[in-house]
Each structure stands twice: as structure tokens, then as C-alpha cells.
XYZ file of C-alpha atoms in Angstrom:
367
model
C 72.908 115.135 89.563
C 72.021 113.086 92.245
C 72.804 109.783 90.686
C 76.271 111.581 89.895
C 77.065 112.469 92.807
C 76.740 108.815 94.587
C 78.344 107.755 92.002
C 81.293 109.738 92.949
C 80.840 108.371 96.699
C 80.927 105.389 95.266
C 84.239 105.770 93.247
C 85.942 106.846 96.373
C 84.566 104.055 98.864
C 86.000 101.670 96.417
C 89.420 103.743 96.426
C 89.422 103.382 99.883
C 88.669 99.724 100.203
C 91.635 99.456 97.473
C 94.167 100.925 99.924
C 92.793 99.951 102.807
C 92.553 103.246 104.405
C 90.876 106.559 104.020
C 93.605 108.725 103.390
C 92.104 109.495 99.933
C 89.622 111.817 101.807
C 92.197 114.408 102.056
C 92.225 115.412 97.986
C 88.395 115.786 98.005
C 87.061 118.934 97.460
C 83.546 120.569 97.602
C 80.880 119.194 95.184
C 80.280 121.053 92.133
C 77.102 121.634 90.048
C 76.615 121.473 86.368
C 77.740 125.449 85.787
C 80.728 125.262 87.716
C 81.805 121.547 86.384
C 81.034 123.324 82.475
C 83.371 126.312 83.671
C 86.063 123.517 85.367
C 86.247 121.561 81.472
C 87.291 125.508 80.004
C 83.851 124.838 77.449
C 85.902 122.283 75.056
C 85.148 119.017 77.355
C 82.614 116.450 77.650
C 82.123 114.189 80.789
C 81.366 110.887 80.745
C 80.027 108.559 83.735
C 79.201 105.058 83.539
C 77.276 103.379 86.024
C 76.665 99.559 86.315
C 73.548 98.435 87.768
C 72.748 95.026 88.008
C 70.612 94.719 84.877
C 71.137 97.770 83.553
C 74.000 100.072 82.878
C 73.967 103.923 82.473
C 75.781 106.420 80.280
C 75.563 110.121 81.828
C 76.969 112.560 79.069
C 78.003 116.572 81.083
C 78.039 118.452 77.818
C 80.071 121.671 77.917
C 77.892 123.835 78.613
C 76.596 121.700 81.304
C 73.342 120.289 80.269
C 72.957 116.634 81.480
C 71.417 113.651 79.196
C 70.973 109.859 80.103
C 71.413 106.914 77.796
C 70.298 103.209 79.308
C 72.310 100.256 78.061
C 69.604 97.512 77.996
C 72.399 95.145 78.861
C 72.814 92.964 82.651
C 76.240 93.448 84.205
C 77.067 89.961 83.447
C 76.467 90.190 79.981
C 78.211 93.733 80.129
C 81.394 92.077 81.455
C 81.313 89.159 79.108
C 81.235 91.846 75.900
C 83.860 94.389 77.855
C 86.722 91.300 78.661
C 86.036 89.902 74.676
C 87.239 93.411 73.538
C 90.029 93.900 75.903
C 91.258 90.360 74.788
C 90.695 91.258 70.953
C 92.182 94.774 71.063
C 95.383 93.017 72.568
C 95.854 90.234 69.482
C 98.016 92.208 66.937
C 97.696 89.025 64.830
C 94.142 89.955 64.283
C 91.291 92.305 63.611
C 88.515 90.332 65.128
C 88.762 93.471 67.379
C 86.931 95.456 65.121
C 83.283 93.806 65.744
C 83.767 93.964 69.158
C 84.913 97.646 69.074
C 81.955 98.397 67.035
C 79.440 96.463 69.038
C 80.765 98.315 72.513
C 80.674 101.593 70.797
C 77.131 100.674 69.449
C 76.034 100.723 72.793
C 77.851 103.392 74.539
C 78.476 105.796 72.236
C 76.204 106.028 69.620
C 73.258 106.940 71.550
C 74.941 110.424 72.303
C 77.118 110.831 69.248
C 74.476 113.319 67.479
C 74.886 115.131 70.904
C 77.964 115.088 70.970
C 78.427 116.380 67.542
C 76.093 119.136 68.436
C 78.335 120.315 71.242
C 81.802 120.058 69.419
C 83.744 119.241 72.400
C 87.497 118.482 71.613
C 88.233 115.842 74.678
C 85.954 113.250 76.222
C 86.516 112.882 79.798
C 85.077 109.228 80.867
C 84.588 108.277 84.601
C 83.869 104.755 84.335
C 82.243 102.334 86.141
C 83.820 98.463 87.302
C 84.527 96.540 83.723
C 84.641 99.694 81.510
C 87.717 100.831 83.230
C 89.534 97.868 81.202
C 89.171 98.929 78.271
C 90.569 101.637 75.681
C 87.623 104.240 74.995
C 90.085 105.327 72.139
C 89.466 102.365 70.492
C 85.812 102.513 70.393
C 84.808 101.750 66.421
C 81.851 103.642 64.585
C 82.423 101.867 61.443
C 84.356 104.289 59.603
C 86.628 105.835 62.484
C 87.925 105.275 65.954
C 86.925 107.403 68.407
C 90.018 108.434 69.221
C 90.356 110.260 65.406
C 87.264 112.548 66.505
C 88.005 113.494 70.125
C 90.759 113.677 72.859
C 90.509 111.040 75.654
C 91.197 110.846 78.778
C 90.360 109.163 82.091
C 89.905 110.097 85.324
C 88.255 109.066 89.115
C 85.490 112.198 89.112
C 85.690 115.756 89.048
C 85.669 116.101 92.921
C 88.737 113.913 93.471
C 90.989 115.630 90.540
C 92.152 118.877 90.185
C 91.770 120.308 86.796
C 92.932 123.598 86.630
C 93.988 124.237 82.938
C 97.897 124.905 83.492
C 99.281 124.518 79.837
C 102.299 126.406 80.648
C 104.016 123.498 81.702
C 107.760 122.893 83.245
C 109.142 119.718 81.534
C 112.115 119.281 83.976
C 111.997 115.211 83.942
C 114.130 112.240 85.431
C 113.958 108.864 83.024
C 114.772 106.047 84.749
C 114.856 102.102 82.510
C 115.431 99.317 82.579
C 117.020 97.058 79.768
C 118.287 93.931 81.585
C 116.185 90.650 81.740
C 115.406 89.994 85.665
C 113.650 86.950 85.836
C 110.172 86.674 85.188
C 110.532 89.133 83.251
C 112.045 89.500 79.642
C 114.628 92.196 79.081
C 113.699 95.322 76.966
C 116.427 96.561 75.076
C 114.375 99.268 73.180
C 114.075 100.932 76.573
C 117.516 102.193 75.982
C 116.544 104.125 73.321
C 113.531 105.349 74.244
C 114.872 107.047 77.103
C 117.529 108.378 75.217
C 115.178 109.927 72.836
C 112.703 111.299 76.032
C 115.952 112.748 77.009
C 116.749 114.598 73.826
C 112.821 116.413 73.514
C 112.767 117.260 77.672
C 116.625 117.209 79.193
C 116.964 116.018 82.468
C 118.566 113.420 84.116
C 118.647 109.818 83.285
C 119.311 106.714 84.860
C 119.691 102.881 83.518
C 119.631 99.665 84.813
C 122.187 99.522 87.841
C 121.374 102.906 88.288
C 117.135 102.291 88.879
C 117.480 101.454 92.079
C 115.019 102.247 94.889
C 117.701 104.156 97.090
C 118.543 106.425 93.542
C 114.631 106.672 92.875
C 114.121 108.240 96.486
C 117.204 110.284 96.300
C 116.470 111.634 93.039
C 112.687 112.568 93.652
C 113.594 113.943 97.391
C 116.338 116.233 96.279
C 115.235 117.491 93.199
C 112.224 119.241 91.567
C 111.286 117.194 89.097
C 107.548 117.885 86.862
C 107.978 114.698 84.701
C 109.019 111.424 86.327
C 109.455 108.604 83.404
C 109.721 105.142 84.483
C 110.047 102.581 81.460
C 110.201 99.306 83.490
C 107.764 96.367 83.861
C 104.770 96.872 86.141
C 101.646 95.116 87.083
C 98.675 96.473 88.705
C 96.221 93.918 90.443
C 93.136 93.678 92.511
C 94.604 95.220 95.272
C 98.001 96.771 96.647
C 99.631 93.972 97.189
C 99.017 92.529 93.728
C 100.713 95.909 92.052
C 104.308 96.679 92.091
C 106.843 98.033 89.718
C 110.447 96.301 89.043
C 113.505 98.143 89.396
C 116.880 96.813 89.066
C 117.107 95.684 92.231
C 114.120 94.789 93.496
C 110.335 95.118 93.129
C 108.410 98.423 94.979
C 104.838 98.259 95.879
C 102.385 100.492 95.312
C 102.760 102.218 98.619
C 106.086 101.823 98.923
C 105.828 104.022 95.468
C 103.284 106.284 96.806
C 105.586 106.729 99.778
C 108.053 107.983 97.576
C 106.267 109.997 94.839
C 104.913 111.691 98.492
C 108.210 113.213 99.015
C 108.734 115.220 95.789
C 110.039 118.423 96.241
C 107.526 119.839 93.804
C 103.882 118.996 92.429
C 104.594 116.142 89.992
C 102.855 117.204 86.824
C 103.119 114.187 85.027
C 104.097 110.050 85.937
C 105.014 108.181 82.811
C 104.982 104.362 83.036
C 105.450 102.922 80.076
C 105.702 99.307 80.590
C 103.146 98.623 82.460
C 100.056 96.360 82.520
C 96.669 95.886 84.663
C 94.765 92.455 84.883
C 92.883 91.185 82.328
C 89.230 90.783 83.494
C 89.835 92.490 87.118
C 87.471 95.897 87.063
C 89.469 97.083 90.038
C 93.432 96.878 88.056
C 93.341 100.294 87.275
C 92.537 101.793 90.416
C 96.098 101.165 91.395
C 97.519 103.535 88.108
C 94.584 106.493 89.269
C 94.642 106.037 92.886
C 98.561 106.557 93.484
C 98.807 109.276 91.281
C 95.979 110.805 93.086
C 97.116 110.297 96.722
C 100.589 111.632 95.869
C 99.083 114.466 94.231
C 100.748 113.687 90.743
C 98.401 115.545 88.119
C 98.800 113.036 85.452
C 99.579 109.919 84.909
C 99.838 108.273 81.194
C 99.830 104.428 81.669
C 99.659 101.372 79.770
C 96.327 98.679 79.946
C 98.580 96.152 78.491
C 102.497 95.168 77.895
C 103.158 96.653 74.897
C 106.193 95.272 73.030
C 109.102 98.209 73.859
C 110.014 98.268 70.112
C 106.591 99.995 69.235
C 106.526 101.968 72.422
C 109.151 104.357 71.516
C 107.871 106.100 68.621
C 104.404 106.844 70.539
C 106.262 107.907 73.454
C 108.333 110.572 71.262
C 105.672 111.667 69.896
C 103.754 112.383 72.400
C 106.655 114.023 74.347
C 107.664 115.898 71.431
C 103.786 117.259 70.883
C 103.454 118.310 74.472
C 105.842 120.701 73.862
C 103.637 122.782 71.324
C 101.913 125.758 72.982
C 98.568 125.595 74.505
C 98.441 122.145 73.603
C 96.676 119.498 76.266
C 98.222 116.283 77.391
C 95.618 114.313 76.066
C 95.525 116.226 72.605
C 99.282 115.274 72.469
C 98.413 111.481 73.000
C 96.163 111.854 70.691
C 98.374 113.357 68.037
C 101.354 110.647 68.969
C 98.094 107.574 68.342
C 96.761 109.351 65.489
C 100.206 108.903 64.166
C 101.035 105.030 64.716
C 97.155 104.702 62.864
C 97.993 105.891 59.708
C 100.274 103.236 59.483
C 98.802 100.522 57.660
C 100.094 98.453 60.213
C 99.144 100.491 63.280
C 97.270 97.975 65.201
C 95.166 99.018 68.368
C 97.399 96.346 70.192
C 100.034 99.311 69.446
C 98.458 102.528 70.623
C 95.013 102.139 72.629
C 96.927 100.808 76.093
C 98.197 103.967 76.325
C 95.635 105.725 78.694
C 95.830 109.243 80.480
C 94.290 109.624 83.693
C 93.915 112.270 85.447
C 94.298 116.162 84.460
C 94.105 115.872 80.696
C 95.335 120.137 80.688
């Protein structure tokens, strides 16, 4: 509990060094213990921490009912890091499956230790607060040798149980505004699927949408400050680096940065239940990429974000996205069950590639 809980310290002095400021303070609540964290998860989820230690790393499993077990990776950070970046790299060539040792020799040492736990306590999501490298990776696409991991559990992702809210709120409003962008603005390619992928968003949740000339920052902040929108979907190109300055999303006339996007998502007229970017991609190799995706969502208070790790071609991202739209409109269905169902999909394919589907990440309130 102990070890947890400076973990979590941790998590947030690193958040704060990201942004350069403490403002992330604010969202913190009380700590909890074991009983209330079991009663937070609604009895169905496990938790996950990794920590990184210098020669040794740590997997803490919160079982449902929240009983507490430790699993040592015999493994130095370096080497850690040296197996974590292979799989990223791996999971990204679609021309391959040399991905599938690596998957099997990072879920060798991560997850098997716990999986007769696990399969004890029948939880339906995994939860995983990870530590530095881990964060750049899929857990989804962690490989047993027969199935991924995704097949046996819901995943999701988030920055700790004290900096979240996770109040199960399946009743959900879907009022969304879908903003894309099609047109090739130098460096970056065009992505004429985007057109109809928002088109098809459209169709499963209504709302408004805009395209090209019409994703412009002064439409973005109009749009968000005047209306009460749940789902914001933004199918553009986005990078998220080491640090703010390194992160910024590309609308059709210009490029925001991630607090010039915070700034924005700040001045919703309603709690933003979920932020869809769908185009997105964090740095290969740089363990502190995806604090950008979490961090912004959690300073604006968005509930959700689902994210990309990598660019994935827009072609194969509209099917997933459907899906997973369509799914989240079942009843008493979580966000990161309806991933799941949308991945589950694109892998019975014979040619569903993890390059396809694993990117796609949830953080924050899987509910």
C-alpha cells in the first residue's frame, strides 16, 4: 500500500514536471485503501501498477475484492527498455509477425506470473497504471501463446485511482461534434478516409460535423464554448512528445498545442465524457509521450480519452472506430468493453494485424 501510494506521488510529480506547473493538484482527491479502491472498480476490475526500479521492476496486481499480490521482474531498467521499444517497433510492422515473440516474451514476464490469479478472480477489465517504458506499449497485445490478452479481458489505462474519477456512469449522453481533416498540409499526408469515417461517427451518434476549412481553431472554440457537447471527435494528425511543446494537433489552419487545447477543452459547457483522437501518435522510445494524451484529458476534466500509440493508416481506422461507436451504444456496456468488442472484431480477420487495432488505447474512466 505504501509502495502504491508513492507510486502515485510519483505519477503526479512527473505530470507536473510535464506541464510545468502544478495545476494538476486540483483533480486529486483523498487516498483510498484497498476496500474502498475494490468498491471504486464495481467488483469486475483488476488494477495494475508497474513500478521501475533500477534493477528491478514490479508488478502490483489490486484484485477485485481488494487483496494485493507482488510479482518481481528480475529484469534492470535498461534491459526492460531495450525489450519494451523492440515490441513497440514490432507491433507497428504490419509486414510482419516478428511481433509475436516479443509479445510473448513481455507477457512472459508481466503477466504470467498473476494469470492463475487472475483467473481466480474473473475480473472482466484490467486497469494498468504503468510505469516510464510500459506506457509505450499496447497491454492488449500482450501474447500467451494461444491468445492476446485483449481476447480475455477489457483494457484500459489510466494515471492512478486518486487522479481519475471513476464513477460507473453507463447511462451515457452521446451528443458529439466530429471535426476532420482530409486535405494534405504539408508534412503531413492527406487522409481521405477521414471523410468517411466521420460520416459514419455521424450516422451511429448525430451531432454536428465539421471538415477541413471548417476545423479551424476559432470553429473548435466556438463550437465547444457554446454547446454541450459529451463526445468531441477529432480525426486529424497529432503528435505527442516529451513535453508540451513537442505535442500539438493540426487543424486546417494551423497547429494547437497541448495547452492551447487544454485551454479550450477547459471551456466546455458540460463535463466532456469522452475525447476521440484518432490520428494520433506518441514517440517511439520516449516513456513520457503519453503523458500528454492522459494529462490533458485529466486537467480539463474530460473522463475519457481513446487515443492512438501510433499513426494508423485512416483506411483501417474506420471500421474500428464504428465499431466501437456503434457498441457503446448497447446498454450497460463499458467504454473499454466496446473497444474491446470493435478489436476483437478487426482480429478475426485473418489479416487483422496488431499494427491495426492495439494503438488504440483508452485512458482514463473505462465506465
Amino acid at each position: 500500500q505504501e509502495a502504491l501510494q508513492v507510486s502515485e506521488l510519483l505519477q503526479l510529480s512527473e505530470l507536473q514536471n510535464f506541464f510545468g506547473d502544478e495545476c494538476v493538484q486540483v483533480a486529486r482527491q483523498p487516498s483510498k485503501n484497498s476496500a474502498s479502491v475494490a468498491n471504486n472498480t464495481n467488483n469486475h476490475a483488476a488494477v495494475i501498477n508497474s513500478i521501475i526500479l533500477n534493477e528491478r521492476t514490479y508488478i502490483l496486481l489490486r484484485l477485485p475484492n481488494g487483496k494485493l499480490n507482488s510479482y518481481p521482474v528480475a529484469m534492470s531498467e535498461k534491459e526492460l527498455e531495450k525489450e519494451i521499444d523492440h515490441l513497440r517497433l514490432t507491433l507497428e510492422d504490419i509486414s510482419t509477425d516478428e511481433y509475436l515473440t516479443e509479445s510473448q516474451k513481455v507477457y512472459d514476464l508481466t503477466i504470467r506470473p498473476m494469470a492463475e490469479d487472475l483467473a481466480q478472480a474473473k475480473p472482466n477489465t484490467l486497469v494498468f497504471i504503468n510505469d516510464g517504458v510500459l506506457r509505450n506499449v499496447p497491454m492488449a497485445a500482450l501474447h500467451d501463446g494461444k491468445q492476446f490478452l485483449v481476447e480475455k479481458y477489457a483494457i484500459a489505462t489510466t494515471l492512478g485511482f486518486d487522479l481519475n474519477s471513476h464513477k460507473q456512469h453507463i447511462k451515457r449522453d452521446t451528443k458529439a461534434v466530429i471535426f476532420g481533416l482530409t486535405a494534405e498540409i504539408p508534412p503531413f499526408a492527406p487522409l481521405p478516409n477521414v471523410k468517411s469515417e466521420t460520416e459514419g461517427v455521424q450516422k451511429i451518434l448525430g451531432g454536428k460535423r465539421f471538415l477541413d476549412k471548417d476545423f479551424t481553431l476559432e470553429n473548435l472554440q466556438k463550437q465547444i464554448d457554446n454547446f454541450g457537447y459529451s463526445i468531441i471527435h477529432l480525426a486529424t494528425h497529432g503528435k505527442f512528445g516529451a513535453d508540451p511543446n513537442s505535442t500539438f494537433l493540426q487543424l486546417f489552419d494551423r497547429r494547437v498545442s497541448l495547452n492551447e487545447f487544454e485551454s479550450i477543452l477547459l471551456h466546455s459547457k458540460k463535463p466532456i465524457e469522452l475525447l476521440t483522437l484518432s490520428a494520433c501518435q506518441t514517440a517511439v522510445g520516449d516513456s513520457r509521450a503519453t503523458l500528454g494524451i492522459a494529462g490533458v484529458a485529466l486537467r480539463a476534466g474530460v473522463q475519457s480519452t481513446l487515443a492512438t500509440l501510433w499513426f494508423v493508416n485512416d483506411a483501417d481506422t474506420v471500421p474500428l472506430i464504428q465499431d466501437f461507436y456503434t457498441q457503446m451504444q448497447q446498454p450497460n456496456l463499458t467504454k473499454a468493453e466496446a473497444l474491446r468488442q470493435a478489436q476483437l472484431k478487426i482480429i478475426a480477420d485473418p489479416n487483422g494485424h496488431p499494427a491495426i487495432w492495439s494503438p488504440f488505447v483508452l485512458v482514463g474512466n473505462w465506465q
